[in-house]
């Protein structure tokens, strides 16, 4: 990656909200430069920088035709209560790998249940990633074990998991 792509872009933006999600719009010059560096006009763009002197890793997303940098409470404490505040931000592309490896216990559980493994492999990529992320970020062995059991039950159509109802199993096709 060229040093130009590593250069931080600085800007000020007013914190806004859509639904329950605080975000900022990037100034057009900053947005154009990020899109140029990313060499894309759509999809997700991994970025990093600082908001009011706090480091962040985030994804720049296009929603309802507008590119937005969502500002969560990790990035800015009490962000939902700070709507209208003018923020100092820096941004650049984040070229670090964001691949999340499935927890070994999840891999083991799937390997030992062919039906669950087949259904897992047939899920949409986003739902697979959601399950992998959820289990990978758990802290205690107890919660990991408990949630892997819930994930397997979910894949078998026997219970909810990660805020979703059971998989509806119809013939050879699973629907959520």
Tab-separated table of C-alpha atoms in Angstrom:
chain	number	residue	atom	x	y	z
A	1	UNK	CA	0.000	0.000	0.000
A	2	UNK	CA	1.350	3.415	-0.885
A	3	UNK	CA	2.168	5.940	1.813
A	4	UNK	CA	-0.521	8.172	0.286
A	5	UNK	CA	-3.149	5.578	1.258
A	6	UNK	CA	-1.884	5.560	4.849
A	7	UNK	CA	-2.233	9.320	5.206
A	8	UNK	CA	-4.869	10.359	7.732
A	9	UNK	CA	-7.599	12.656	6.502
A	10	UNK	CA	-8.890	15.112	9.126
A	11	UNK	CA	-12.323	16.691	9.300
A	12	UNK	CA	-15.061	17.994	11.578
A	13	UNK	CA	-18.592	16.648	11.427
A	14	UNK	CA	-21.818	17.048	13.342
A	15	UNK	CA	-23.065	13.893	15.069
A	16	UNK	CA	-26.442	12.932	13.603
A	17	UNK	CA	-28.802	10.010	14.131
A	18	UNK	CA	-30.857	7.691	11.951
A	19	UNK	CA	-33.202	5.434	13.892
A	20	UNK	CA	-31.153	4.678	17.006
A	21	UNK	CA	-27.770	4.839	15.262
A	22	UNK	CA	-25.498	7.881	15.682
A	23	UNK	CA	-23.367	8.657	12.623
A	24	UNK	CA	-21.491	11.376	10.766
A	25	UNK	CA	-21.422	12.267	7.104
A	26	UNK	CA	-17.931	12.652	5.670
A	27	UNK	CA	-17.243	15.914	3.838
A	28	UNK	CA	-17.396	15.302	0.079
A	29	UNK	CA	-13.642	15.856	-0.376
A	30	UNK	CA	-12.810	13.294	2.346
A	31	UNK	CA	-15.390	10.808	1.068
A	32	UNK	CA	-14.133	11.126	-2.509
A	33	UNK	CA	-10.554	10.483	-1.380
A	34	UNK	CA	-11.531	7.421	0.708
A	35	UNK	CA	-13.533	5.992	-2.217
A	36	UNK	CA	-10.591	6.653	-4.555
A	37	UNK	CA	-8.172	4.927	-2.194
A	38	UNK	CA	-10.542	1.980	-1.699
A	39	UNK	CA	-11.044	1.779	-5.464
A	40	UNK	CA	-14.750	1.172	-5.043
A	41	UNK	CA	-18.046	3.025	-5.014
A	42	UNK	CA	-20.206	0.497	-3.158
A	43	UNK	CA	-20.020	-2.158	-0.488
A	44	UNK	CA	-18.339	-1.956	2.885
A	45	UNK	CA	-15.100	-0.014	3.326
A	46	UNK	CA	-12.966	-0.842	6.387
A	47	UNK	CA	-11.597	2.337	7.953
A	48	UNK	CA	-9.764	3.436	11.079
A	49	UNK	CA	-8.879	6.720	12.696
A	50	UNK	CA	-9.693	8.831	15.718
A	51	UNK	CA	-12.843	10.496	16.976
A	52	UNK	CA	-12.176	13.201	19.584
A	53	UNK	CA	-8.748	11.590	20.268
A	54	UNK	CA	-10.110	8.044	20.697
A	55	UNK	CA	-8.903	5.403	18.225
A	56	UNK	CA	-11.503	3.441	16.297
A	57	UNK	CA	-11.848	0.661	13.734
A	58	UNK	CA	-15.099	0.846	11.841
A	59	UNK	CA	-16.733	0.159	8.494
A	60	UNK	CA	-17.896	2.957	6.237
A	61	UNK	CA	-21.347	1.986	4.956
A	62	UNK	CA	-23.741	3.267	2.346
A	63	UNK	CA	-27.333	3.387	3.594
A	64	UNK	CA	-30.299	4.964	1.801
A	65	UNK	CA	-27.932	6.314	-0.855
A	66	UNK	CA	-25.613	8.069	1.616
A	67	UNK	CA	-22.205	7.029	2.945
A	68	UNK	CA	-22.160	7.115	6.753
A	69	UNK	CA	-19.588	6.527	9.453
A	70	UNK	CA	-21.548	5.091	12.357
A	71	UNK	CA	-20.324	6.257	15.764
A	72	UNK	CA	-20.912	3.655	18.464
A	73	UNK	CA	-20.418	4.044	22.207
A	74	UNK	CA	-16.983	2.387	22.028
A	75	UNK	CA	-15.851	5.152	19.684
A	76	UNK	CA	-17.580	7.977	21.568
A	77	UNK	CA	-18.913	7.520	25.092
A	78	UNK	CA	-22.654	8.242	25.358
A	79	UNK	CA	-22.855	8.894	21.615
A	80	UNK	CA	-26.671	8.568	21.443
A	81	UNK	CA	-26.983	11.423	23.959
A	82	UNK	CA	-24.525	13.660	22.058
A	83	UNK	CA	-26.475	14.230	18.838
A	84	UNK	CA	-25.668	17.632	17.337
A	85	UNK	CA	-22.158	17.752	18.843
A	86	UNK	CA	-19.329	18.763	16.496
A	87	UNK	CA	-16.712	15.991	16.424
A	88	UNK	CA	-13.037	16.072	15.444
A	89	UNK	CA	-12.241	13.035	13.295
A	90	UNK	CA	-9.467	11.435	11.317
A	91	UNK	CA	-9.984	8.596	8.866
A	92	UNK	CA	-7.971	6.316	6.610
A	93	UNK	CA	-8.405	2.927	4.972
A	94	UNK	CA	-7.845	-0.015	7.286
A	95	UNK	CA	-5.887	-2.636	5.370
A	96	UNK	CA	-5.474	-5.016	8.312
A	97	UNK	CA	-7.136	-8.396	7.926
A	98	UNK	CA	-10.557	-8.592	9.538
A	99	UNK	CA	-11.000	-12.305	9.066
A	100	UNK	CA	-12.481	-13.913	12.151
A	101	UNK	CA	-11.548	-17.533	12.658
A	102	UNK	CA	-14.356	-19.726	14.030
A	103	UNK	CA	-13.854	-20.833	17.623
A	104	UNK	CA	-12.266	-24.338	17.676
A	105	UNK	CA	-15.125	-25.659	19.821
A	106	UNK	CA	-17.663	-24.468	17.230
A	107	UNK	CA	-15.673	-26.186	14.464
A	108	UNK	CA	-15.545	-29.376	16.555
A	109	UNK	CA	-19.289	-29.265	17.316
A	110	UNK	CA	-20.139	-28.815	13.635
A	111	UNK	CA	-17.799	-31.633	12.570
A	112	UNK	CA	-19.577	-33.919	15.044
A	113	UNK	CA	-23.061	-33.079	13.758
A	114	UNK	CA	-23.319	-33.554	10.002
A	115	UNK	CA	-26.830	-32.108	9.763
A	116	UNK	CA	-25.886	-28.935	11.671
A	117	UNK	CA	-22.680	-28.612	9.631
A	118	UNK	CA	-24.607	-28.954	6.356
A	119	UNK	CA	-27.143	-26.330	7.446
A	120	UNK	CA	-24.395	-24.003	8.676
A	121	UNK	CA	-22.632	-24.249	5.314
A	122	UNK	CA	-25.897	-23.420	3.524
A	123	UNK	CA	-26.525	-20.235	5.543
A	124	UNK	CA	-25.987	-16.844	3.964
A	125	UNK	CA	-22.436	-15.552	4.438
A	126	UNK	CA	-23.679	-12.750	6.699
A	127	UNK	CA	-25.537	-15.124	9.049
A	128	UNK	CA	-22.553	-17.504	9.181
A	129	UNK	CA	-20.313	-14.560	10.081
A	130	UNK	CA	-22.780	-13.373	12.715
A	131	UNK	CA	-22.695	-16.787	14.421
A	132	UNK	CA	-18.890	-17.017	14.173
A	133	UNK	CA	-18.417	-13.495	15.564
A	134	UNK	CA	-20.876	-13.995	18.392
A	135	UNK	CA	-19.173	-17.137	19.661
A	136	UNK	CA	-15.623	-15.911	18.982
A	137	UNK	CA	-16.032	-12.834	21.172
A	138	UNK	CA	-17.450	-14.643	24.211
A	139	UNK	CA	-15.148	-14.566	27.226
A	140	UNK	CA	-15.845	-17.525	29.515
A	141	UNK	CA	-15.682	-21.230	28.698
A	142	UNK	CA	-19.132	-21.604	30.233
A	143	UNK	CA	-20.707	-19.025	27.900
A	144	UNK	CA	-18.819	-20.445	24.896
A	145	UNK	CA	-20.073	-23.974	25.615
A	146	UNK	CA	-23.631	-22.803	26.334
A	147	UNK	CA	-23.829	-20.731	23.148
A	148	UNK	CA	-22.319	-23.423	20.930
A	149	UNK	CA	-25.072	-25.746	22.166
A	150	UNK	CA	-27.634	-23.026	21.347
A	151	UNK	CA	-26.096	-22.551	17.885
A	152	UNK	CA	-26.303	-26.279	17.137
A	153	UNK	CA	-29.930	-26.371	18.349
A	154	UNK	CA	-30.685	-23.335	16.161
A	155	UNK	CA	-29.170	-25.044	13.128
A	156	UNK	CA	-31.239	-28.146	13.899
A	157	UNK	CA	-34.412	-26.016	13.967
A	158	UNK	CA	-34.833	-26.502	17.713
A	159	UNK	CA	-34.531	-23.053	19.224
A	160	UNK	CA	-33.629	-19.389	18.848
A	161	UNK	CA	-30.116	-17.974	18.677
A	162	UNK	CA	-28.588	-14.482	18.324
A	163	UNK	CA	-31.982	-12.801	18.335
A	164	UNK	CA	-33.404	-15.008	15.603
A	165	UNK	CA	-36.188	-17.538	15.802
A	166	UNK	CA	-35.554	-21.133	14.827
A	167	UNK	CA	-34.592	-22.058	11.300
A	168	UNK	CA	-37.690	-23.145	9.400
A	169	UNK	CA	-36.681	-26.358	7.723
A	170	UNK	CA	-38.730	-27.004	4.589
A	171	UNK	CA	-37.598	-29.922	2.485
A	172	UNK	CA	-33.969	-29.440	1.525
A	173	UNK	CA	-34.085	-25.684	2.026
A	174	UNK	CA	-33.639	-23.756	5.261
A	175	UNK	CA	-35.356	-20.424	5.727
A	176	UNK	CA	-35.019	-17.977	8.551
